[in-house]
Amino acid sequence: MSALRRSFSVDLSCEPLSCLAGVGPRVAAKLEARGLLTLQDLWLHLPLRYEDRTTLVPIRALKPGLSAQVEGRVEAVERGFRYRPVLRVAVGDASGSTLVLRFFHFRAAQVAQLAVGTRLRCYGTPRPGQHGLEIVHPSYRVLGDHEDAGLGEALDPVYPAVEGIGPVSLRKLIGQALDRLPEAPALELLPASFLGGLGLPSLRQALLTMHRPPRDADVAALAAGTHPAQQRLAMEELLAHHLSLRRQRIALQQHHAPSLKGRDGLVKALRQSLPFQLTGAQARVFEQIRKDLAKASPMLRLVQGDVGSGKTVVAALAAMLAVERGKQVALAAPTELLAEQHLFNLRGWLEPLGVRIGWLAGKVTGKARAAVLADVASGQAQVVVGTHALMQQNVVFHDLALAIIDEQHRFGVHQRLALRDKGAAGRSVPHQLVMTATPIPRTLAMAAYSDLDVSAIDELPPGRTPVQTIVISAERRPELVERIRVACAQGRQAYWVCTLIDESDEVVATAAQNTFDALSAQLPELKVGLVHGRMKAAEKQAAMRGFKAGEIDLLVATTVIEVGVDVPNASLMLIENAERLGLAQLHQLRGRVGRGAAASSCVLMYQSPLSSMARERLETMRQTNDGFLIAEKDLELRGPGELLGTRQTGLAAFRVADLARDAGLLPDIHALGERLLQESPELADRIVARWIGGAVRYASA
Ligand code: ADP
Ligand code: MG
């Protein structure tokens, strides 16, 4: 009996929505367009928020910003025209106060309906208006003079909209789907002991609470997402994502990769030729990589290291392990500026050792491109440095054993995969080393990178003095110009960063050009340079080279210099409109100074007035140079979706879970995940299918 019921219920969850009353082909197509195909999809289409129609609030007791239901009679109606037609309806109740309802879209019938004296019940969010509180476009209902309308029994769920299906119909459909929700034992995929241990309800109970919260539900907890019902769902959702990433990881490990074990003459030679000793952290991370590369299954390792921690040289050492075995290495960077800098560094380090380096960027065209492609295909080019261009289809390697991707968060998952697929023919795939300077809080990294091994270079090379950060109003710009004059007179170099967020390249370029003109005029004794995204590659290069060589004193730049630019003698950075940038970006930019021995400073200029968020960001920057602390703060201020970007991980697409809020669940989830993968993989499959479904959310790792 129970076996029968179980299989029946599984079928039920996958039942197409056409089984519901009112779902014909047309409605089904609209639901499908929103990814809603089965009963289960509707069960998991969770409310965005709730409206409380279980009580009536006296108008006198309304609070701005707090949604409420009120009942009263129309006292006055006014039709006006200010830029557009507007209808204002004053409603009064027994509390003796009046509330204004304001409509911008209305029909004549509506106006007729809202005559003075009409009894109305309405729901909405009051805001301060010209004459006391008002609600714009409330939902409302006209009541008969003696009608007893009753009150809601439960909080009303408000669902994410489905195009072409009105909210009322959608609620009815979800209601029907819920009526078919199987009994708990048939629906449940998680072990009861596990849930019990965490004090979390069954899936059935959690879904019912979310869709039909009882009158006395803890509304504050529901709004905050901390209600046990939400935690229960978030838990299963995070588990599903974790399992999906882990399975991809396991699948990747079934592939073969060239074992790069053995002689390390080139590694030794490179280490000896470097003008510095590796830091402890660099040496440790390199050893981890060396161990990975010795295996015959592909490495997939993320190296996290704060700006300036010296990731490049670790990548170069890893490359030597491959070159030593006669294999090829690809190193991809997200911008041409950064790729070029890698090219410059690698040439300096590797060419003296006899290693041949190829260069491939979008700007390499014609004969030059054909020549590089030929070298890559023949294996002549042992290390190939470039941009996205490396990932294009016509780039064929002779024997690619290691793909290195710098600042991987700037690339999409697909691009990383494109490079991986350039492995030697057959089942062999290259090892992958991805590097990022965007520190991610540990908790977040656990969830985002379940498919990667993570190493941290958590130590800066010695002799760096921490950057001092100053926050200053833009009104004090003249003082800052003097400051540059003094610093450059002492042989130091400076960056002036122009930022305009959400503007086109062109607008930003013009702003940078104007700043460049102004500063050139104010500082005639200095050599001022300019780089922005609109310049020709050759011009950009010339400016960067000039700055690196010390021929340019002051470099006016847009945020193109954000990643990777390395000019140790630059010790002063001024950032205009710093209040517009996020913490991660400010931290990256600031990382361009403090790379040499000289004491460095970073001046964050802001335009008043500052929003409280902006003030908090700037204050955080002033207080700390620690990328991990900054990342934690960033997570707190912005939430993980923005922090990681959907492009990279799809993490923003969670239905219930919120990594910032639910990170505490992760250790338990990971433990359970490992257990399931070992003990009941088919259960793991069902959990993944339930939450992630057939949708290709992550390409395989
Ligand atoms: P990032 O981790 O930000 O990519 P880079 O690899 O660009 O950092 O290194 C920053 C600078 O530090 C470079 O000039 C590099 O040559 C230098 N560097 C790297 N490792 C060390 C070290 N162990 N000691 C001294 N300088 C180092
Ligand atoms: Mg770097």
XYZ file of C-alpha atoms in Angstrom, residues 2-534:
533
model
C 2.606 2.506 0.994
C 4.807 1.651 -1.971
C 1.826 2.180 -4.206
C 1.025 5.481 -2.672
C 4.588 6.619 -2.982
C 4.826 6.006 -6.685
C 1.431 7.574 -7.158
C 2.502 10.735 -5.377
C 5.678 11.029 -7.396
C 3.585 10.931 -10.509
C 1.364 13.556 -9.035
C 4.195 16.019 -8.492
C 5.104 15.692 -12.150
C 1.499 15.891 -13.288
C 1.130 18.488 -16.041
C -0.868 21.561 -15.121
C -3.504 20.738 -17.711
C -4.966 18.486 -14.979
C -6.215 21.624 -13.218
C -9.613 23.132 -13.923
C -9.235 26.213 -16.089
C -5.941 25.223 -17.672
C -6.410 24.802 -21.392
C -3.657 25.007 -23.999
C -3.584 28.797 -23.902
C -3.160 29.114 -20.136
C -0.771 26.168 -20.092
C 1.435 27.959 -22.617
C 1.539 31.077 -20.451
C 2.448 29.074 -17.385
C 5.063 27.228 -19.336
C 6.643 30.457 -20.475
C 7.290 31.136 -16.787
C 8.774 27.662 -16.292
C 5.628 26.317 -14.609
C 4.903 22.883 -16.049
C 3.908 20.553 -13.271
C 1.967 20.586 -10.028
C 5.263 20.656 -8.219
C 6.275 23.825 -10.048
C 3.171 25.522 -8.684
C 3.818 24.241 -5.171
C 7.204 25.889 -5.408
C 5.892 29.134 -6.882
C 6.118 30.847 -3.525
C 4.612 34.154 -2.427
C 6.768 37.232 -2.649
C 5.020 38.740 0.340
C 1.731 38.755 2.185
C -1.114 41.182 2.589
C -2.906 41.245 5.871
C -6.645 41.571 5.300
C -7.504 39.822 8.518
C -8.016 43.135 10.308
C -9.285 46.632 9.603
C -7.003 49.466 10.619
C -8.578 52.787 11.705
C -7.398 55.541 9.339
C -6.091 57.486 12.313
C -3.762 54.569 13.158
C -2.222 54.200 9.680
C 1.533 54.484 9.495
C 3.404 55.626 6.397
C 4.992 52.696 4.596
C 2.993 50.036 6.457
C 0.414 48.356 4.254
C -3.028 48.051 5.786
C -6.687 47.464 5.094
C -9.153 50.269 5.892
C -12.882 50.762 5.498
C -14.743 54.056 5.193
C -17.033 56.243 3.131
C -16.133 58.503 0.234
C -16.208 62.095 1.471
C -15.047 63.949 -1.598
C -13.987 63.226 -5.174
C -11.823 65.446 -7.289
C -10.774 64.979 -10.873
C -7.820 66.999 -11.883
C -5.126 67.290 -14.421
C -1.515 67.823 -13.459
C 0.674 66.675 -16.342
C -1.737 63.762 -16.601
C -5.288 63.044 -15.457
C -5.620 62.228 -11.807
C -8.522 61.137 -9.642
C -8.405 61.844 -5.935
C -10.883 60.262 -3.572
C -11.046 61.246 0.104
C -12.208 58.450 2.398
C -13.122 58.964 6.063
C -13.935 56.502 8.814
C -15.185 56.465 12.369
C -11.745 57.369 13.682
C -12.415 60.839 12.298
C -9.425 60.921 9.960
C -9.292 61.087 6.202
C -7.198 59.172 3.717
C -6.671 60.159 0.078
C -6.775 57.516 -2.638
C -5.045 58.661 -5.789
C -5.502 57.133 -9.228
C -3.646 57.984 -12.408
C -5.312 55.390 -14.574
C -9.052 55.183 -14.257
C -12.130 54.631 -16.307
C -15.318 56.658 -16.375
C -17.210 53.747 -14.809
C -14.826 53.848 -11.905
C -15.456 57.530 -11.324
C -19.193 56.911 -11.353
C -18.769 54.113 -8.864
C -16.855 56.224 -6.375
C -19.570 58.748 -5.620
C -19.660 60.596 -2.326
C -21.156 58.425 0.396
C -20.038 55.108 -1.149
C -18.769 52.517 1.325
C -15.279 51.294 0.391
C -12.842 48.783 1.662
C -9.309 49.247 0.404
C -5.827 47.912 0.840
C -2.511 49.550 0.092
C 0.549 51.288 1.422
C -0.032 54.797 2.760
C 2.562 57.483 2.043
C 2.695 61.073 3.164
C 0.936 63.276 0.586
C -0.091 66.899 0.276
C -3.053 66.510 2.597
C -2.009 63.820 5.021
C -1.602 60.170 4.106
C -2.500 58.870 0.691
C -2.485 55.571 -1.127
C -1.708 55.490 -4.831
C -3.666 52.846 -6.734
C -5.025 50.905 -3.778
C -6.838 47.677 -4.384
C -10.422 48.381 -3.345
C -13.901 47.001 -3.214
C -17.210 48.824 -3.099
C -19.428 47.547 -0.277
C -23.215 47.684 -0.086
C -24.587 49.984 2.567
C -25.350 47.170 4.984
C -23.138 44.470 3.547
C -21.220 42.398 6.089
C -18.061 41.711 4.126
C -16.271 39.662 6.769
C -12.509 39.572 7.191
C -9.802 37.385 5.735
C -9.099 34.156 7.590
C -5.432 34.087 6.720
C -2.752 36.354 5.285
C -3.181 36.794 1.527
C -0.185 35.609 -0.453
C 1.077 37.839 -3.264
C 2.720 35.770 -5.977
C 5.370 36.659 -8.516
C 3.385 37.640 -11.585
C 2.877 35.303 -14.510
C 2.374 37.230 -17.714
C -1.101 36.897 -19.128
C -2.600 35.382 -15.985
C -4.231 37.729 -13.488
C -3.320 37.515 -9.796
C -6.718 36.156 -8.823
C -6.611 33.336 -11.377
C -3.066 32.521 -10.429
C -4.030 32.238 -6.778
C -6.876 29.935 -7.662
C -4.609 27.701 -9.723
C -2.076 27.498 -6.939
C -4.905 26.745 -4.534
C -6.011 23.844 -6.709
C -2.473 22.543 -6.924
C -2.153 22.717 -3.146
C -5.348 20.744 -2.695
C -3.507 17.913 -4.391
C -0.426 18.161 -2.227
C 0.343 14.583 -1.112
C 0.602 13.569 2.518
C 3.944 14.300 4.134
C 5.574 10.838 3.937
C 4.953 10.630 0.210
C 6.235 14.096 -0.514
C 9.225 14.176 1.761
C 12.692 13.576 0.343
C 14.779 14.489 3.391
C 15.436 12.099 6.267
C 13.086 12.755 9.187
C 15.947 12.445 11.668
C 17.773 15.278 9.923
C 14.786 17.626 9.913
C 13.878 16.744 13.470
C 17.406 17.479 14.595
C 17.163 20.990 13.170
C 13.623 21.543 14.428
C 12.326 22.106 10.894
C 8.870 21.140 9.613
C 8.103 18.622 6.878
C 7.963 19.826 3.285
C 4.194 19.551 3.241
C 3.839 21.593 6.389
C 6.335 24.172 5.140
C 4.579 24.601 1.784
C 1.164 24.943 3.388
C 2.475 27.545 5.805
C 4.069 29.531 3.023
C 1.039 29.517 0.743
C -1.637 29.753 3.428
C -0.049 31.286 6.456
C -2.425 31.109 9.411
C -3.801 34.301 10.902
C -1.435 34.152 13.821
C 1.656 33.460 11.691
C 4.753 35.358 12.695
C 4.519 38.034 10.013
C 7.814 39.631 10.927
C 9.620 36.309 10.564
C 7.932 35.681 7.223
C 8.946 39.103 5.985
C 12.504 38.541 7.154
C 12.632 35.055 5.646
C 13.534 33.488 8.973
C 10.296 31.590 9.546
C 10.940 27.837 10.044
C 8.824 27.134 6.961
C 11.109 29.291 4.827
C 14.217 27.912 6.444
C 12.970 24.428 5.670
C 12.537 25.278 1.996
C 15.759 27.253 1.789
C 17.528 24.263 3.225
C 16.268 21.887 0.587
C 16.930 24.382 -2.169
C 20.513 24.977 -1.082
C 20.966 21.247 -0.750
C 19.731 20.777 -4.311
C 22.230 23.311 -5.632
C 25.028 21.820 -3.634
C 24.226 18.342 -4.906
C 24.050 19.544 -8.462
C 27.474 21.174 -8.271
C 28.975 18.195 -6.495
C 27.699 15.830 -9.134
C 29.204 17.918 -11.875
C 32.471 17.857 -10.008
C 32.318 14.105 -9.681
C 31.491 13.796 -13.381
C 34.480 15.932 -14.313
C 36.749 13.748 -12.247
C 35.800 10.763 -14.360
C 37.690 12.395 -17.228
C 41.322 11.880 -17.888
C 43.863 14.702 -17.681
C 47.581 14.585 -18.406
C 49.589 13.937 -15.274
C 52.196 16.678 -15.052
C 54.459 14.968 -12.600
C 58.150 14.701 -12.461
C 61.056 16.887 -13.406
C 60.791 20.473 -12.378
C 63.889 22.075 -13.799
C 61.899 24.972 -15.234
C 60.142 25.580 -11.938
C 63.469 25.750 -10.135
C 64.977 27.962 -12.793
C 62.045 30.374 -12.596
C 62.123 30.525 -8.829
C 65.834 31.252 -8.917
C 65.513 33.967 -11.479
C 62.791 35.875 -9.635
C 63.943 39.037 -7.916
C 62.006 37.983 -4.797
C 61.255 34.980 -2.626
C 57.788 33.488 -2.741
C 55.709 34.296 0.297
C 54.699 31.388 2.501
C 51.180 31.555 1.116
C 52.375 31.528 -2.512
C 54.610 28.538 -1.867
C 51.811 26.673 -0.091
C 49.293 27.284 -2.847
C 51.794 26.315 -5.520
C 52.403 23.014 -3.723
C 48.652 22.343 -3.720
C 48.555 23.003 -7.450
C 51.597 20.827 -8.053
C 49.881 17.930 -6.284
C 46.703 18.413 -8.304
C 48.582 18.529 -11.584
C 50.437 15.329 -10.821
C 47.145 13.455 -10.910
C 45.663 11.948 -14.024
C 42.283 13.541 -13.329
C 41.624 17.192 -14.052
C 42.370 19.858 -11.493
C 39.674 22.454 -10.954
C 41.105 24.894 -8.484
C 40.253 28.453 -7.600
C 43.025 30.606 -6.212
C 41.665 33.479 -4.233
C 44.110 36.157 -3.301
C 43.660 39.758 -2.457
C 44.837 42.375 -4.916
C 48.613 42.430 -4.968
C 49.023 39.071 -3.234
C 51.027 37.804 -6.218
C 48.826 35.335 -8.042
C 50.514 35.795 -11.408
C 53.795 34.256 -10.406
C 52.004 31.239 -8.950
C 50.249 30.818 -12.287
C 53.582 31.111 -14.104
C 55.084 28.392 -11.918
C 52.124 26.124 -12.615
C 52.583 26.790 -16.329
C 56.189 25.616 -16.085
C 55.044 22.204 -14.887
C 53.096 21.794 -18.116
C 55.743 23.257 -20.418
C 58.312 20.959 -18.888
C 56.275 17.993 -20.076
C 56.047 19.365 -23.595
C 52.474 20.553 -23.157
C 50.756 23.872 -23.748
C 49.253 26.397 -21.392
C 46.572 29.028 -22.056
C 46.292 32.106 -19.861
C 43.152 34.179 -20.372
C 42.422 37.567 -18.854
C 39.169 39.518 -19.117
C 40.553 42.762 -20.511
C 43.144 43.508 -23.076
C 44.973 45.778 -20.668
C 45.324 43.001 -18.143
C 46.178 40.342 -20.715
C 48.917 42.579 -22.043
C 50.334 43.036 -18.641
C 50.488 39.294 -18.177
C 52.189 39.034 -21.529
C 54.744 41.600 -20.446
C 55.406 39.844 -17.125
C 55.574 36.372 -18.589
C 57.921 37.461 -21.340
C 60.195 38.955 -18.723
C 60.170 35.817 -16.608
C 59.918 33.016 -19.132
C 61.655 34.030 -22.348
C 65.067 34.003 -20.640
C 64.306 30.362 -19.799
C 63.666 29.627 -23.468
C 59.889 29.359 -23.191
C 58.006 30.559 -26.290
C 54.999 32.757 -25.664
C 52.091 33.441 -28.019
C 49.765 36.442 -27.887
C 46.171 36.405 -29.016
C 43.710 39.228 -28.529
C 40.847 40.593 -30.593
C 43.159 43.252 -31.973
C 45.576 40.690 -33.377
C 44.358 40.355 -36.947
C 45.377 39.424 -40.455
C 48.745 37.829 -40.995
C 49.784 38.223 -37.388
C 46.714 36.321 -36.286
C 47.242 33.558 -38.809
C 50.815 33.184 -37.606
C 49.789 32.933 -33.945
C 47.047 30.442 -34.727
C 49.561 28.331 -36.603
C 51.989 28.433 -33.669
C 49.245 27.465 -31.264
C 48.150 24.598 -33.475
C 51.664 23.277 -34.006
C 52.643 23.573 -30.361
C 55.344 26.154 -31.202
C 53.690 28.528 -28.763
C 54.082 26.896 -25.376
C 52.280 29.488 -23.308
C 49.499 31.408 -25.039
C 48.350 34.604 -23.380
C 45.215 36.430 -24.449
C 41.682 37.602 -23.926
C 38.329 36.063 -24.845
C 39.872 35.615 -28.263
C 41.562 32.486 -26.913
C 38.195 30.864 -26.451
C 37.034 31.222 -30.004
C 36.355 28.160 -31.994
C 39.073 28.562 -34.574
C 41.756 28.515 -31.897
C 43.071 24.963 -31.887
C 45.796 23.841 -29.552
C 48.301 21.133 -30.279
C 48.244 19.771 -26.731
C 46.638 21.999 -24.117
C 47.229 20.677 -20.617
C 46.499 23.674 -18.417
C 43.952 26.470 -18.816
C 44.467 29.431 -16.498
C 41.770 32.033 -16.164
C 42.514 35.257 -14.349
C 39.795 37.301 -12.664
C 37.384 34.546 -13.487
C 34.348 36.412 -12.191
C 34.637 38.574 -15.282
C 34.087 35.591 -17.503
C 30.949 33.545 -17.902
C 30.901 29.889 -17.051
C 30.543 29.139 -20.755
C 33.774 30.848 -21.595
C 35.617 28.844 -19.008
C 34.133 25.720 -20.549
C 35.060 26.777 -24.058
C 38.676 26.845 -22.992
C 38.381 23.529 -21.218
C 37.045 21.931 -24.362
C 40.227 22.778 -26.181
C 41.986 19.850 -24.564
C 43.799 17.285 -26.611
C 41.569 15.017 -28.613
C 39.952 12.079 -26.914
C 38.617 12.058 -23.411
C 41.413 14.106 -21.942
C 40.584 17.548 -20.579
C 43.040 20.194 -19.455
C 43.563 21.092 -15.842
C 41.885 24.350 -14.881
C 43.275 27.013 -12.631
C 41.034 29.986 -12.015
C 42.146 33.034 -10.104
C 40.214 35.810 -8.526
C 41.035 38.882 -6.513
C 37.452 39.394 -5.529
C 37.450 37.877 -2.130
C 34.277 36.052 -1.375
C 33.205 35.441 2.173
C 33.943 31.903 3.180
C 30.304 30.973 3.602
C 29.454 32.204 0.176
C 32.436 30.498 -1.380
C 31.228 27.216 0.095
C 27.966 27.524 -1.757
C 29.185 29.124 -4.939
C 32.180 26.899 -5.462
C 31.065 23.474 -4.360
C 32.460 22.373 -7.688
C 35.919 23.831 -7.143
C 38.790 23.314 -4.769
C 39.690 26.616 -3.237
C 43.123 27.899 -2.197
C 43.777 31.243 -0.620
C 46.897 33.366 -0.930
C 46.234 35.088 2.335
C 49.484 36.958 2.784
C 50.900 39.963 0.971
C 54.535 40.134 -0.147
C 56.716 41.760 2.496
C 57.630 45.413 2.505
C 54.246 46.727 1.498
C 52.977 49.567 3.588
C 49.222 49.544 3.947
C 47.425 52.125 1.852
C 46.052 54.998 3.849
C 42.560 55.900 2.733
C 41.102 59.364 3.024
C 37.505 60.354 2.370
C 37.056 63.922 1.167
C 34.295 66.067 -0.288
C 34.756 66.962 -3.961
C 34.734 70.609 -2.931
C 38.275 70.166 -1.767
C 39.518 69.249 -5.203
C 41.997 72.200 -5.387
C 43.855 70.861 -2.345
C 44.054 67.492 -4.018
C 45.592 68.958 -7.139
C 48.291 70.440 -4.901
C 48.783 67.089 -3.282
C 49.472 65.526 -6.666
C 51.934 68.307 -7.476
C 53.884 67.611 -4.295
C 53.840 63.820 -4.671
C 55.020 63.929 -8.265
C 57.721 66.448 -7.420
C 59.048 63.736 -5.085
C 59.238 61.303 -7.988
C 56.033 59.469 -7.208
C 53.261 58.718 -9.661
C 49.511 59.088 -9.320
C 46.223 57.838 -10.747
C 43.172 60.002 -11.156
C 40.158 57.761 -11.654
C 37.018 59.106 -13.317
C 33.910 57.135 -12.567
C 30.512 57.475 -14.032
C 28.337 54.499 -13.413
C 25.525 53.533 -15.754
C 26.709 55.839 -18.451
C 27.807 54.789 -21.869
C 31.491 54.311 -22.623
C 31.310 57.416 -24.652
C 30.053 59.646 -21.859
C 32.683 58.272 -19.522
C 35.364 58.781 -22.131
C 34.312 62.405 -22.567
C 34.371 62.980 -18.827
C 37.839 61.470 -18.622
C 38.981 63.632 -21.527
C 37.660 66.751 -19.784
C 39.364 65.859 -16.541
C 42.530 65.174 -18.464
C 42.356 68.611 -20.108
C 41.674 70.357 -16.812
C 44.444 68.605 -14.899
C 46.932 69.115 -17.738
C 46.224 72.839 -17.555
C 46.439 72.982 -13.767
C 49.625 70.930 -13.568
C 51.681 72.174 -16.520
C 54.948 70.893 -15.049
C 53.689 67.295 -15.035
C 53.379 64.796 -17.803
C 49.738 63.714 -17.769
C 48.455 60.612 -19.564
C 44.980 59.309 -20.362
C 43.419 55.859 -20.766
C 39.797 55.027 -21.350
C 37.805 52.298 -23.036
C 37.181 54.300 -26.199
